[in-house]
Amino acid sequence: MSLFHPFIEFGFMRRALIACVALSISATPLGVFLSLRRMSLIGDALSHAVLPGAAIGYLLSGLSLVAMGIGGLIAGLAVALLSGAVSRFTPLREDASFAGFYLGSLALGVTLVSLRGSSVDLLHVLFGSLLAVDAPAIILVGAIAAFTLIALAFLYRPLVIDAFDPTFLRAQSRWSAPLVHGLFLTLVVLNLVAGFQVLGTLMSVGLMMLPAASSRFWSRHLSMMLLNTMAQAVAASVTGLLLSWHFSLPAGPAVVLSATALFFISILTGPCGGLLRRT
């Protein structure tokens, strides 16, 4: 019982856990679809793309949750749309286009934060402050998680078709491939904005992509992969927060390190291609 004592006694630990669980349920299914569409690194690019907008919100309103969230959402969507346009109308591939935009966005965001803030403010923006999550942040993260799950319920079939047979989706009259792609990237940006509030711009993509990559070693069925990735993310959140409390570690990196440990365990022991199972 003493192991889970921090969640029972301290409100800030409960709030951090609620925020991480909400992200685990909504962001990790998007990570699975990013992995299936061979777009894993695009999630990382978009997580950096929100930084200039968040920095502008910070310059205008300080560490305001609403201002930084809105700014990050606008910046992330702008980078996603611009990268898609460049890859569509030029010979440059989408991954290279995203790389160019996200590197510039990261440098611009760090520069903007440094103009007004201190190194502490910059670290807060880049790595988050999980144990300082307050009620407005939980409401925002919970609202984004609920919206994401509802949207995924409507988009599930076209997303699955687009991941495995894009040509068939293009032949359908109800859904167009660019529309599905655009809505999907919008959901990714929304969840990265939610993760930015909790884990910072550099750590938020870790909770989205690491459990998604691990789930490939535990099942070949998409529905089971989605359940597995959410379960792993929740387990990493609980483990990381407990490690943070008992060993005085930074909470956000501890959560991502826990997800990394599960990733390596999956590589070794997973029944679907794990190294030990193959040998």
XYZ file of C-alpha atoms in Angstrom:
279
model
C 0.000 0.000 0.000
C 2.909 2.355 0.761
C 4.066 2.061 -2.847
C 0.975 3.938 -4.072
C 0.863 6.224 -1.059
C 1.795 9.368 -3.085
C -1.352 9.045 -5.231
C -3.524 8.652 -2.133
C -2.121 11.529 -0.088
C -0.980 14.204 -2.544
C -3.290 16.011 -4.944
C -0.529 17.061 -7.351
C 0.403 13.398 -7.872
C -3.221 12.510 -8.609
C -3.517 15.381 -11.080
C -0.307 14.310 -12.837
C -1.587 10.734 -13.055
C -4.977 11.809 -14.444
C -3.290 13.954 -17.116
C -0.950 11.106 -18.126
C -3.774 8.556 -18.271
C -5.872 10.884 -20.454
C -2.909 11.302 -22.824
C -2.262 7.557 -22.783
C -5.801 6.816 -23.913
C -6.009 9.426 -26.676
C -2.476 9.959 -28.014
C -1.183 6.390 -28.241
C -3.786 5.160 -30.785
C -2.627 8.000 -33.024
C 0.919 6.752 -32.524
C -0.140 3.314 -33.769
C -1.573 4.816 -36.954
C 1.528 6.980 -37.409
C 3.635 3.822 -37.150
C 1.451 1.907 -39.601
C 1.624 4.789 -42.093
C 5.445 4.948 -41.703
C 5.134 8.462 -40.275
C 6.659 7.899 -36.835
C 9.225 10.684 -37.148
C 6.561 13.100 -38.377
C 5.050 12.966 -34.898
C 8.408 14.118 -33.542
C 8.541 16.881 -36.148
C 5.078 18.132 -35.232
C 5.927 18.103 -31.525
C 8.704 20.602 -32.274
C 6.499 22.555 -34.665
C 4.173 23.677 -31.863
C 7.049 25.447 -30.080
C 7.019 28.811 -31.972
C 3.285 29.254 -31.402
C 3.635 28.348 -27.746
C 6.562 30.760 -27.476
C 4.531 33.602 -29.000
C 1.724 32.857 -26.547
C 4.307 32.953 -23.762
C 5.661 36.307 -24.954
C 2.162 37.784 -25.054
C 0.662 36.313 -21.889
C 3.438 34.707 -19.867
C 2.941 31.090 -18.787
C -0.743 31.214 -19.753
C -2.181 27.782 -20.497
C -4.777 29.053 -22.961
C -2.485 31.412 -24.876
C 0.337 28.883 -25.237
C -2.099 26.112 -26.182
C -3.798 28.169 -28.893
C -0.454 29.373 -30.223
C 0.932 25.837 -30.315
C -2.158 24.535 -32.111
C -1.974 27.237 -34.797
C 1.768 26.711 -35.313
C 1.460 22.930 -35.498
C -1.388 23.037 -38.006
C 0.451 25.634 -40.081
C 3.565 23.453 -40.301
C 1.479 20.380 -41.165
C -0.380 22.213 -43.942
C 2.740 23.880 -45.339
C 4.693 20.614 -45.342
C 1.847 18.832 -47.097
C 1.614 21.589 -49.717
C 5.376 21.561 -50.354
C 5.465 17.778 -50.751
C 2.447 17.855 -53.079
C 3.585 20.629 -55.417
C 7.359 20.036 -55.402
C 9.567 16.933 -55.814
C 10.455 17.038 -52.099
C 9.116 14.082 -50.086
C 6.864 14.722 -47.097
C 9.361 13.491 -44.505
C 12.067 15.816 -45.834
C 9.592 18.691 -45.942
C 8.587 18.104 -42.320
C 12.265 17.907 -41.305
C 12.990 21.303 -42.846
C 10.018 22.987 -41.215
C 10.433 21.414 -37.783
C 14.130 22.277 -37.491
C 13.362 25.896 -38.285
C 10.394 25.859 -35.908
C 12.472 24.464 -33.054
C 15.187 27.090 -33.506
C 12.628 29.905 -33.806
C 10.725 28.756 -30.710
C 13.849 28.523 -28.544
C 14.925 31.974 -29.746
C 11.532 33.517 -28.957
C 11.395 32.052 -25.451
C 14.968 33.200 -24.777
C 14.121 36.797 -25.750
C 11.988 37.278 -22.652
C 12.349 34.314 -20.359
C 15.064 32.712 -18.317
C 16.649 29.297 -18.727
C 14.090 27.989 -16.221
C 11.217 29.148 -18.455
C 12.885 27.544 -21.467
C 13.266 24.231 -19.619
C 9.606 24.415 -18.568
C 8.507 24.839 -22.195
C 10.835 22.160 -23.580
C 10.441 19.500 -20.879
C 7.153 20.419 -19.199
C 6.307 20.424 -15.516
C 4.268 17.300 -14.930
C 3.964 17.653 -11.161
C 2.699 21.241 -11.554
C -0.335 20.267 -13.641
C -3.362 22.231 -12.401
C -7.122 21.920 -12.876
C -7.308 24.007 -16.122
C -4.606 21.805 -17.685
C -6.506 18.656 -16.728
C -9.716 20.087 -18.221
C -7.900 20.940 -21.464
C -6.184 17.553 -21.713
C -9.411 15.728 -20.846
C -11.399 17.673 -23.443
C -8.819 16.954 -26.152
C -8.747 13.274 -25.173
C -12.548 12.997 -25.338
C -12.690 14.792 -28.692
C -9.915 12.576 -30.068
C -11.679 9.352 -29.093
C -14.964 10.525 -30.640
C -13.173 11.602 -33.820
C -11.295 8.286 -34.019
C -14.610 6.427 -33.759
C -15.787 8.204 -36.923
C -12.428 8.038 -38.727
C -11.407 4.514 -37.722
C -12.452 2.742 -40.915
C -10.923 5.247 -43.386
C -7.750 5.434 -41.301
C -7.376 1.648 -41.375
C -8.010 1.563 -45.135
C -5.555 4.407 -45.723
C -2.893 2.648 -43.639
C -3.143 -0.687 -45.489
C -4.576 0.158 -48.933
C -4.507 3.884 -49.836
C -5.515 3.112 -53.424
C -8.800 1.614 -52.265
C -9.526 4.712 -50.158
C -8.961 6.974 -53.159
C -11.548 4.939 -55.046
C -14.184 5.623 -52.379
C -16.572 8.511 -52.923
C -17.366 9.198 -49.258
C -13.840 9.822 -47.995
C -10.980 11.454 -49.867
C -7.409 10.623 -48.961
C -6.321 14.273 -48.447
C -9.295 14.882 -46.128
C -8.519 11.816 -44.010
C -4.841 12.756 -43.907
C -5.625 16.333 -42.892
C -8.057 15.318 -40.137
C -5.581 12.761 -38.845
C -2.741 15.298 -38.653
C -5.104 17.718 -36.892
C -5.744 15.106 -34.199
C -2.004 14.499 -33.871
C -1.327 18.215 -33.401
C -4.158 18.518 -30.866
C -2.728 15.698 -28.767
C 0.792 17.092 -28.998
C -0.570 20.417 -27.729
C -2.185 18.530 -24.839
C 1.074 16.671 -24.224
C 3.007 19.928 -24.399
C 1.004 21.226 -21.430
C 2.069 18.188 -19.396
C 5.385 16.813 -20.690
C 6.794 19.697 -22.753
C 7.522 19.807 -26.460
C 10.480 17.399 -26.358
C 8.908 14.707 -24.148
C 5.274 14.685 -25.366
C 5.971 12.604 -28.456
C 7.641 9.918 -26.314
C 4.380 8.885 -24.674
C 2.703 8.873 -28.084
C 5.209 6.797 -30.044
C 7.095 4.461 -27.664
C 4.071 2.363 -26.549
C 2.837 2.357 -30.157
C 6.146 0.910 -31.352
C 6.147 -1.641 -28.513
C 2.648 -2.889 -29.350
C 3.873 -4.217 -32.712
C 5.734 -6.955 -30.797
C 2.666 -8.158 -28.888
C -0.054 -8.563 -31.509
C -0.656 -8.527 -35.254
C -4.307 -7.507 -34.859
C -4.951 -3.770 -34.931
C -7.607 -3.771 -32.217
C -5.314 -5.626 -29.822
C -2.425 -3.335 -30.736
C -4.530 -0.301 -29.812
C -5.491 -1.815 -26.449
C -1.919 -2.901 -25.785
C -0.442 0.504 -26.544
C -2.897 2.246 -24.199
C -2.185 -0.269 -21.434
C 1.575 0.175 -21.839
C 1.261 3.968 -21.755
C -0.823 3.849 -18.569
C 1.687 1.429 -16.986
C 4.580 3.709 -17.983
C 2.762 6.715 -16.497
C 2.158 5.017 -13.146
C 5.680 3.577 -13.007
C 7.344 6.830 -14.037
C 5.467 8.897 -11.470
C 6.275 6.408 -8.704
C 9.953 6.374 -9.685
C 9.911 10.154 -9.728
C 8.490 10.273 -6.220
C 10.577 7.561 -4.564
C 13.916 8.373 -6.248
C 13.578 12.172 -6.715
C 13.676 11.999 -10.518
C 12.160 14.543 -12.936
C 8.621 13.300 -13.530
C 8.229 13.775 -17.306
C 11.516 12.101 -18.300
C 10.820 9.319 -15.773
C 7.530 8.532 -17.532
C 9.210 8.473 -20.945
C 12.089 6.354 -19.607
C 9.546 3.868 -18.245
C 7.963 3.692 -21.697
C 11.453 3.178 -23.154
C 12.076 0.286 -20.755
C 8.817 -1.351 -21.878
C 9.930 -0.811 -25.476
C 13.180 -2.723 -24.916
C 11.351 -5.481 -23.034
C 8.992 -5.793 -26.012
C 11.915 -6.007 -28.429
C 13.399 -8.847 -26.399
C 10.371 -10.866 -25.293
C 7.462 -9.866 -27.520
C 5.718 -12.900 -29.080
C 5.472 -11.222 -32.493
C 9.066 -10.880 -33.591
C 10.856 -10.450 -30.239
C 14.530 -11.393 -30.342
C 14.342 -14.110 -27.683
C 11.236 -15.649 -29.229
C 12.864 -15.738 -32.661
C 15.980 -17.498 -31.373
